[in-house]
CSV table of C-alpha atoms in Angstrom, one decimal:
chain,number,residue,atom,x,y,z
A,79,UNK,CA,44.0,79.7,86.8
A,80,UNK,CA,45.2,83.2,86.7
A,81,UNK,CA,47.2,84.2,89.8
A,82,UNK,CA,46.2,87.8,91.2
A,83,UNK,CA,49.0,90.3,90.8
A,84,UNK,CA,49.0,91.1,94.5
A,85,UNK,CA,50.0,87.3,95.3
A,86,UNK,CA,52.7,87.5,92.6
A,87,UNK,CA,54.3,90.7,94.2
A,88,UNK,CA,54.1,89.0,97.6
A,89,UNK,CA,55.8,85.9,96.5
A,90,UNK,CA,58.5,88.0,94.6
A,91,UNK,CA,59.2,89.8,97.8
A,92,UNK,CA,59.2,86.6,99.8
A,93,UNK,CA,61.8,84.8,97.5
A,94,UNK,CA,63.9,88.0,97.4
A,95,UNK,CA,64.1,88.1,101.1
A,96,UNK,CA,65.0,84.5,101.2
A,97,UNK,CA,67.9,85.1,98.9
A,98,UNK,CA,69.1,88.1,100.8
A,99,UNK,CA,69.4,85.9,103.9
A,100,UNK,CA,72.7,84.7,102.5
A,101,UNK,CA,74.0,88.4,102.0
A,102,UNK,CA,75.2,90.6,104.8
A,103,UNK,CA,77.1,93.7,103.8
A,104,UNK,CA,77.9,91.9,100.3
A,105,UNK,CA,78.5,88.4,101.7
A,106,UNK,CA,77.0,85.4,100.0
A,107,UNK,CA,75.8,82.0,101.3
A,108,UNK,CA,78.7,79.4,101.1
A,109,UNK,CA,78.7,76.6,98.6
A,110,UNK,CA,81.1,73.7,98.1
A,111,UNK,CA,83.3,75.9,95.8
A,112,UNK,CA,83.7,78.5,98.7
A,113,UNK,CA,85.0,76.0,101.1
A,114,UNK,CA,88.8,75.2,100.7
A,115,UNK,CA,90.7,72.8,102.9
A,116,UNK,CA,94.2,74.1,103.2
A,117,UNK,CA,97.4,72.1,102.7
A,118,UNK,CA,98.6,70.5,106.0
A,119,UNK,CA,101.0,72.9,107.6
A,120,UNK,CA,104.7,72.0,107.9
A,121,UNK,CA,106.0,71.8,111.3
A,122,UNK,CA,109.9,72.0,110.5
A,123,UNK,CA,111.9,74.1,108.2
A,124,UNK,CA,115.6,74.9,107.3
A,125,UNK,CA,115.4,78.2,109.1
A,126,UNK,CA,115.8,78.3,112.7
A,127,UNK,CA,113.8,80.4,115.1
A,128,UNK,CA,116.9,82.3,116.0
A,129,UNK,CA,117.6,83.2,112.3
A,130,UNK,CA,114.0,84.2,111.6
A,131,UNK,CA,114.2,86.8,114.5
A,132,UNK,CA,117.5,87.9,113.3
A,133,UNK,CA,116.3,88.6,109.8
A,134,UNK,CA,112.9,89.8,110.5
A,135,UNK,CA,112.1,93.1,109.0
A,136,UNK,CA,109.2,95.3,107.9
A,137,UNK,CA,108.8,94.9,104.1
A,138,UNK,CA,106.5,97.2,102.1
A,139,UNK,CA,107.5,96.5,98.6
A,140,UNK,CA,106.7,93.2,96.8
A,141,UNK,CA,107.5,91.4,93.5
A,142,UNK,CA,104.6,91.0,91.3
A,143,UNK,CA,104.5,87.2,91.7
A,144,UNK,CA,101.8,84.9,93.1
A,145,UNK,CA,102.0,83.1,96.4
A,146,UNK,CA,101.3,79.6,96.6
A,147,UNK,CA,98.4,77.8,98.6
A,148,UNK,CA,100.9,76.1,100.7
A,149,UNK,CA,102.4,79.4,101.8
A,150,UNK,CA,98.9,80.7,102.5
A,151,UNK,CA,98.6,77.6,104.9
A,152,UNK,CA,101.6,78.4,106.8
A,153,UNK,CA,100.8,82.0,107.3
A,154,UNK,CA,97.4,81.4,108.6
A,155,UNK,CA,98.3,78.4,110.7
A,156,UNK,CA,101.1,80.7,112.2
A,157,UNK,CA,98.4,83.5,113.2
A,158,UNK,CA,95.8,81.1,114.6
A,159,UNK,CA,96.1,77.5,113.7
A,160,UNK,CA,95.6,74.6,116.1
A,161,UNK,CA,98.5,73.2,117.7
A,162,UNK,CA,97.1,71.0,120.2
A,163,UNK,CA,94.0,69.1,118.6
A,164,UNK,CA,92.8,67.5,121.9
A,165,UNK,CA,92.6,70.8,123.8
A,166,UNK,CA,92.0,73.1,120.9
A,167,UNK,CA,95.0,75.3,121.7
A,168,UNK,CA,96.2,77.6,119.1
A,169,UNK,CA,99.6,78.9,117.8
A,170,UNK,CA,99.5,82.1,120.0
A,171,UNK,CA,98.8,82.4,123.7
A,172,UNK,CA,95.4,83.8,124.8
A,173,UNK,CA,94.1,85.0,128.1
A,174,UNK,CA,91.7,82.1,129.4
A,175,UNK,CA,92.1,80.4,126.1
A,176,UNK,CA,89.2,82.4,125.0
A,177,UNK,CA,90.8,83.3,121.6
A,178,UNK,CA,89.0,86.7,120.6
A,179,UNK,CA,90.7,87.0,117.4
A,180,UNK,CA,89.4,86.3,113.8
A,181,UNK,CA,91.6,86.1,110.7
A,182,UNK,CA,90.7,87.2,107.3
A,183,UNK,CA,92.6,87.1,104.1
A,184,UNK,CA,92.0,89.3,101.1
A,185,UNK,CA,93.4,87.3,98.1
A,186,UNK,CA,94.5,89.1,95.0
A,187,UNK,CA,97.4,87.0,93.5
A,188,UNK,CA,97.6,83.3,94.7
A,189,UNK,CA,98.1,80.5,92.4
A,190,UNK,CA,95.0,78.0,92.1
A,191,UNK,CA,92.9,80.3,94.5
A,192,UNK,CA,90.3,82.7,93.3
A,193,UNK,CA,90.4,86.4,94.1
A,194,UNK,CA,88.2,87.3,96.9
A,195,UNK,CA,87.9,87.5,100.6
A,196,UNK,CA,88.1,84.6,103.0
A,197,UNK,CA,87.8,83.9,106.6
A,198,UNK,CA,90.1,81.5,108.4
A,199,UNK,CA,88.6,78.5,110.0
A,200,UNK,CA,91.3,77.2,112.3
A,201,UNK,CA,89.4,74.1,113.5
A,202,UNK,CA,89.3,72.6,110.0
A,203,UNK,CA,92.4,74.5,108.7
A,204,UNK,CA,90.6,75.8,105.8
A,205,UNK,CA,89.2,79.0,104.4
A,206,UNK,CA,85.7,80.2,103.5
A,207,UNK,CA,85.3,82.6,100.6
A,208,UNK,CA,82.3,85.0,101.1
A,209,UNK,CA,83.3,87.9,98.7
A,210,UNK,CA,84.4,87.5,95.2
A,211,UNK,CA,86.7,89.8,93.4
A,212,UNK,CA,90.0,91.6,94.3
A,213,UNK,CA,89.5,94.2,97.1
A,214,UNK,CA,93.0,95.1,97.6
A,215,UNK,CA,92.8,98.6,96.1
A,216,UNK,CA,89.5,99.2,98.1
A,217,UNK,CA,91.4,98.0,101.5
A,218,UNK,CA,94.4,100.3,100.5
A,219,UNK,CA,92.1,103.3,100.4
A,220,UNK,CA,90.6,102.3,103.7
A,221,UNK,CA,94.1,102.3,105.0
A,222,UNK,CA,94.7,105.7,103.8
A,223,UNK,CA,96.1,104.9,100.4
A,224,UNK,CA,99.1,102.8,101.7
A,225,UNK,CA,100.5,101.2,98.5
A,226,UNK,CA,101.7,98.2,100.4
A,227,UNK,CA,98.2,97.1,101.1
A,228,UNK,CA,97.3,97.3,97.4
A,229,UNK,CA,100.5,95.7,96.1
A,230,UNK,CA,100.7,92.7,98.4
A,231,UNK,CA,99.7,89.3,97.0
A,232,UNK,CA,97.2,89.0,99.8
A,233,UNK,CA,96.3,91.0,102.9
A,234,UNK,CA,95.8,89.5,106.3
A,235,UNK,CA,93.4,91.3,108.4
A,236,UNK,CA,93.2,90.4,112.3
A,237,UNK,CA,90.0,91.4,113.9
A,238,UNK,CA,88.9,91.1,117.3
A,239,UNK,CA,85.5,90.2,119.1
A,240,UNK,CA,85.9,92.0,122.5
A,241,UNK,CA,83.1,90.4,124.4
A,242,UNK,CA,84.6,87.0,124.1
A,243,UNK,CA,87.2,88.1,126.6
A,244,UNK,CA,85.8,91.1,128.5
A,245,UNK,CA,82.8,89.2,129.8
A,246,UNK,CA,85.3,87.3,131.8
A,247,UNK,CA,88.0,89.9,132.4
A,248,UNK,CA,86.2,93.3,132.1
A,249,UNK,CA,88.1,96.2,130.8
A,250,UNK,CA,91.3,94.4,131.7
A,251,UNK,CA,90.5,92.0,128.7
A,252,UNK,CA,91.0,94.8,126.3
A,253,UNK,CA,94.6,95.0,126.8
A,254,UNK,CA,94.9,91.0,126.6
A,255,UNK,CA,93.3,91.4,123.0
A,256,UNK,CA,96.0,93.7,122.0
A,257,UNK,CA,98.7,91.5,123.4
A,258,UNK,CA,97.2,88.5,121.4
A,259,UNK,CA,97.1,90.5,118.2
A,260,UNK,CA,100.8,91.2,118.7
A,261,UNK,CA,101.5,87.6,119.3
A,262,UNK,CA,99.6,86.5,116.1
A,263,UNK,CA,101.3,89.4,113.9
A,264,UNK,CA,104.8,88.5,115.2
A,265,UNK,CA,104.0,84.8,114.3
A,266,UNK,CA,103.2,86.1,110.8
A,267,UNK,CA,106.3,87.9,110.5
A,268,UNK,CA,108.6,85.1,111.4
A,269,UNK,CA,106.6,82.6,109.3
A,270,UNK,CA,106.9,85.0,106.4
A,271,UNK,CA,110.6,85.2,106.9
A,272,UNK,CA,110.9,81.4,106.9
A,273,UNK,CA,109.0,81.4,103.4
A,274,UNK,CA,111.3,84.3,102.2
A,275,UNK,CA,108.1,86.4,101.9
A,276,UNK,CA,107.8,90.0,102.9
A,277,UNK,CA,105.3,91.6,105.5
A,278,UNK,CA,104.5,94.7,107.5
A,279,UNK,CA,101.8,95.6,110.2
A,280,UNK,CA,99.6,98.3,109.0
A,281,UNK,CA,97.7,100.1,111.8
A,282,UNK,CA,96.9,103.2,110.2
A,283,UNK,CA,93.4,102.9,108.5
A,284,UNK,CA,89.8,103.9,109.2
A,285,UNK,CA,88.3,101.2,111.2
A,286,UNK,CA,84.7,101.5,109.7
A,287,UNK,CA,85.8,101.6,106.2
A,288,UNK,CA,87.9,98.3,106.8
A,289,UNK,CA,85.0,96.6,108.2
A,290,UNK,CA,82.8,97.7,105.3
A,291,UNK,CA,85.3,96.4,102.7
A,292,UNK,CA,86.2,93.1,104.4
A,293,UNK,CA,82.7,92.5,105.4
A,294,UNK,CA,83.3,92.1,109.1
A,295,UNK,CA,80.4,91.4,111.4
A,296,UNK,CA,79.1,94.1,113.7
A,297,UNK,CA,80.8,92.6,116.8
A,298,UNK,CA,84.2,92.4,115.0
A,299,UNK,CA,86.9,95.2,115.3
A,300,UNK,CA,89.8,95.3,112.9
A,301,UNK,CA,93.3,95.7,114.7
A,302,UNK,CA,95.9,95.1,111.9
A,303,UNK,CA,96.3,94.6,108.3
A,304,UNK,CA,99.4,92.6,107.2
A,305,UNK,CA,100.1,92.7,103.3
A,306,UNK,CA,102.3,89.7,102.4
A,307,UNK,CA,104.2,89.4,99.0
A,308,UNK,CA,107.2,88.0,97.4
A,309,UNK,CA,110.4,89.9,98.0
């Protein structure tokens, strides 16, 4: 039986629409290869808190060497990792334990990890890849051409969902978000120092362009970019 052309067109549009459900601003549906369980973070090191604070500096130049997955694990855990599994408390203080921050990582040079943009899942201490490819240069352009963003092995992007906290604290909650972002960034700084890595907080960028490059959700606002690399 010959199927009418009109029905074929309708079916093609239908299946195309289904496929696009997995794509939002370039995002694609997750599959097993996109979900990566990170190594368990270490809770002790040979570097004291005091030494890490003493040596902490903003580093904008990095060696062209890959990071290891274990280092990615430590960095992301320090920013938003779970530190109390029973109460679901995290590595940084948060007003009302509402945790408005979301952590993304733009991967360009990591051993055994594909280039792409990943979202950190603190509850499972894993990352979810939803964009393939090296976006460091694009992110650098969104950050007014700052070379450190392009040259870091990875870029950590800290974003916030304001409504999570303002619905309880009103406009006062906006300040709490900025405080929490500062806590997270400082943790990344100190963890980077322990790992003998360099990082710097970047706040000069065009918000909408960063959102487009990273693929942030509509309700997410970028606050920080932290390139990280070997020093």
